[in-house]
Tab-separated table of N, CA and C in Angstrom:
chain	number	residue	atom	x	y	z
Y	1	MET	N	0.829	-1.184	0.000
Y	1	MET	CA	0.000	0.000	0.000
Y	1	MET	C	0.870	1.244	0.000
Y	2	LEU	N	0.405	2.216	-0.713
Y	2	LEU	CA	1.072	3.508	-0.780
Y	2	LEU	C	0.129	4.538	-0.164
Y	3	TYR	N	0.625	5.261	0.821
Y	3	TYR	CA	-0.178	6.282	1.485
Y	3	TYR	C	0.365	7.658	1.128
Y	4	LYS	N	-0.548	8.573	0.845
Y	4	LYS	CA	-0.194	9.964	0.584
Y	4	LYS	C	-0.984	10.829	1.554
Y	5	ILE	N	-0.284	11.727	2.224
Y	5	ILE	CA	-0.927	12.620	3.187
Y	5	ILE	C	-0.583	14.050	2.805
Y	6	SER	N	-1.584	14.884	2.653
Y	6	SER	CA	-1.366	16.272	2.254
Y	6	SER	C	-0.800	17.084	3.415
Y	7	VAL	N	-0.337	18.248	3.088
Y	7	VAL	CA	0.047	19.213	4.115
Y	7	VAL	C	-1.249	19.698	4.763
Y	8	PRO	N	-1.349	19.683	6.080
Y	8	PRO	CA	-2.604	20.071	6.728
Y	8	PRO	C	-2.858	21.577	6.658
Y	9	ILE	N	-4.129	21.915	6.584
Y	9	ILE	CA	-4.562	23.311	6.740
Y	9	ILE	C	-4.941	23.435	8.216
Y	10	VAL	N	-4.232	24.271	8.937
Y	10	VAL	CA	-4.366	24.370	10.391
Y	10	VAL	C	-5.141	25.627	10.762
Y	11	SER	N	-6.059	25.480	11.706
Y	11	SER	CA	-6.829	26.632	12.197
Y	11	SER	C	-5.912	27.555	13.006
Y	12	PRO	N	-6.283	28.830	13.141
Y	12	PRO	CA	-5.453	29.776	13.901
Y	12	PRO	C	-5.174	29.342	15.339
Y	13	ASP	N	-6.122	28.633	15.972
Y	13	ASP	CA	-5.897	28.188	17.353
Y	13	ASP	C	-5.150	26.847	17.434
Y	14	LYS	N	-4.798	26.295	16.272
Y	14	LYS	CA	-4.029	25.043	16.164
Y	14	LYS	C	-4.731	23.842	16.807
Y	15	GLN	N	-6.057	23.874	16.851
Y	15	GLN	CA	-6.829	22.776	17.431
Y	15	GLN	C	-7.622	21.993	16.390
Y	16	THR	N	-7.659	22.492	15.143
Y	16	THR	CA	-8.421	21.863	14.074
Y	16	THR	C	-7.590	21.869	12.800
Y	17	VAL	N	-7.631	20.755	12.054
Y	17	VAL	CA	-6.931	20.689	10.771
Y	17	VAL	C	-7.828	20.031	9.732
Y	18	ILE	N	-7.592	20.371	8.482
Y	18	ILE	CA	-8.185	19.687	7.340
Y	18	ILE	C	-7.029	19.030	6.607
Y	19	ILE	N	-7.185	17.747	6.306
Y	19	ILE	CA	-6.104	16.994	5.678
Y	19	ILE	C	-6.684	15.980	4.697
Y	20	LYS	N	-5.959	15.715	3.619
Y	20	LYS	CA	-6.365	14.709	2.639
Y	20	LYS	C	-5.452	13.505	2.787
Y	21	ILE	N	-6.067	12.319	2.876
Y	21	ILE	CA	-5.320	11.073	2.998
Y	21	ILE	C	-5.747	10.148	1.864
Y	22	THR	N	-4.763	9.614	1.137
Y	22	THR	CA	-5.027	8.714	0.023
Y	22	THR	C	-4.314	7.392	0.275
Y	23	GLN	N	-5.023	6.295	0.069
Y	23	GLN	CA	-4.456	4.951	0.173
Y	23	GLN	C	-4.557	4.317	-1.202
Y	24	ASP	N	-3.433	3.878	-1.760
Y	24	ASP	CA	-3.390	3.341	-3.114
Y	24	ASP	C	-2.682	1.987	-3.082
Y	25	CYS	N	-3.320	0.972	-3.650
Y	25	CYS	CA	-2.703	-0.350	-3.672
Y	25	CYS	C	-1.621	-0.445	-4.743
Y	26	ASN	N	-1.475	0.606	-5.557
Y	26	ASN	CA	-0.471	0.659	-6.626
Y	26	ASN	C	-0.669	-0.482	-7.624
Y	27	CYS	N	-1.935	-0.894	-7.812
Y	27	CYS	CA	-2.243	-1.996	-8.725
Y	27	CYS	C	-3.314	-1.610	-9.745
Y	28	MET	N	-3.734	-0.371	-9.748
Y	28	MET	CA	-4.759	0.167	-10.642
Y	28	MET	C	-6.116	-0.517	-10.466
Y	29	LEU	N	-6.315	-1.211	-9.349
Y	29	LEU	CA	-7.585	-1.891	-9.108
Y	29	LEU	C	-8.388	-1.280	-7.979
Y	30	GLY	N	-7.775	-0.439	-7.198
Y	30	GLY	CA	-8.542	0.105	-6.088
Y	30	GLY	C	-7.734	1.015	-5.194
Y	31	GLY	N	-8.442	1.581	-4.278
Y	31	GLY	CA	-7.849	2.475	-3.308
Y	31	GLY	C	-8.953	3.303	-2.680
Y	32	GLU	N	-8.528	4.269	-1.910
Y	32	GLU	CA	-9.497	5.183	-1.325
Y	32	GLU	C	-8.807	6.487	-0.995
Y	33	SER	N	-9.614	7.527	-0.899
Y	33	SER	CA	-9.094	8.845	-0.576
Y	33	SER	C	-10.200	9.644	0.086
Y	34	GLY	N	-9.783	10.575	0.907
Y	34	GLY	CA	-10.769	11.424	1.551
Y	34	GLY	C	-10.130	12.677	2.109
Y	35	THR	N	-10.954	13.679	2.279
Y	35	THR	CA	-10.556	14.919	2.939
Y	35	THR	C	-11.293	14.945	4.267
Y	36	TYR	N	-10.534	15.130	5.349
Y	36	TYR	CA	-11.078	14.948	6.683
Y	36	TYR	C	-10.828	16.156	7.566
Y	37	LEU	N	-11.731	16.342	8.513
Y	37	LEU	CA	-11.601	17.367	9.534
Y	37	LEU	C	-11.207	16.669	10.837
Y	38	TYR	N	-10.063	17.062	11.399
Y	38	TYR	CA	-9.597	16.519	12.674
Y	38	TYR	C	-9.577	17.635	13.703
Y	39	ARG	N	-9.848	17.259	14.957
Y	39	ARG	CA	-9.793	18.213	16.058
Y	39	ARG	C	-9.018	17.567	17.206
Y	40	LYS	N	-8.250	18.381	17.895
Y	40	LYS	CA	-7.489	17.879	19.036
Y	40	LYS	C	-8.415	17.779	20.237
Y	41	VAL	N	-8.575	16.551	20.753
Y	41	VAL	CA	-9.436	16.269	21.890
Y	41	VAL	C	-8.586	15.563	22.948
Y	42	ASN	N	-8.476	16.175	24.126
Y	42	ASN	CA	-7.664	15.613	25.205
Y	42	ASN	C	-6.236	15.313	24.750
Y	43	GLY	N	-5.677	16.196	23.924
Y	43	GLY	CA	-4.296	16.062	23.484
Y	43	GLY	C	-4.066	15.110	22.329
Y	44	LYS	N	-5.136	14.500	21.780
Y	44	LYS	CA	-5.001	13.568	20.655
Y	44	LYS	C	-5.885	14.020	19.505
Y	45	TRP	N	-5.416	13.762	18.273
Y	45	TRP	CA	-6.189	14.129	17.097
Y	45	TRP	C	-7.298	13.117	16.867
Y	46	LYS	N	-8.522	13.628	16.690
Y	46	LYS	CA	-9.691	12.788	16.469
Y	46	LYS	C	-10.389	13.235	15.192
Y	47	ARG	N	-10.718	12.264	14.326
Y	47	ARG	CA	-11.455	12.597	13.105
Y	47	ARG	C	-12.873	12.978	13.489
Y	48	ILE	N	-13.266	14.193	13.105
Y	48	ILE	CA	-14.580	14.724	13.453
Y	48	ILE	C	-15.570	14.556	12.306
Y	49	LYS	N	-15.074	14.749	11.076
Y	49	LYS	CA	-15.991	14.750	9.937
Y	49	LYS	C	-15.247	14.374	8.668
Y	50	THR	N	-15.920	13.647	7.779
Y	50	THR	CA	-15.414	13.367	6.438
Y	50	THR	C	-16.037	14.415	5.524
Y	51	LEU	N	-15.185	15.224	4.890
Y	51	LEU	CA	-15.680	16.297	4.018
Y	51	LEU	C	-15.948	15.783	2.613
Y	52	SER	N	-15.127	14.858	2.144
Y	52	SER	CA	-15.354	14.202	0.853
Y	52	SER	C	-14.551	12.913	0.847
Y	53	GLY	N	-14.967	11.962	0.018
Y	53	GLY	CA	-14.228	10.711	-0.040
Y	53	GLY	C	-14.695	9.825	-1.170
Y	54	TRP	N	-13.853	8.873	-1.526
Y	54	TRP	CA	-14.203	7.874	-2.526
Y	54	TRP	C	-13.474	6.565	-2.210
Y	55	VAL	N	-14.057	5.458	-2.649
Y	55	VAL	CA	-13.486	4.124	-2.513
Y	55	VAL	C	-13.718	3.396	-3.812
Y	56	SER	N	-12.693	2.678	-4.300
Y	56	SER	CA	-12.903	1.889	-5.507
Y	56	SER	C	-12.224	0.544	-5.383
C-alpha cells in the first residue's frame, strides 16, 4: 500500500486541521481517498468529519 498525506490546513488556534489522505494499492484496481476534519481532543487528534471521499 502507498499512502499519501497532504500538508494540513491548520486553524489559527491550532486545534483543528483539514487533511487529505489517500491509500493506493499501486495496482490500478482500487484504493481510497478522503478529505477529513480533525480536532485535538484531550491532546489527541480525532477525526470529526469526512468532508469528501471515494473508494474503488
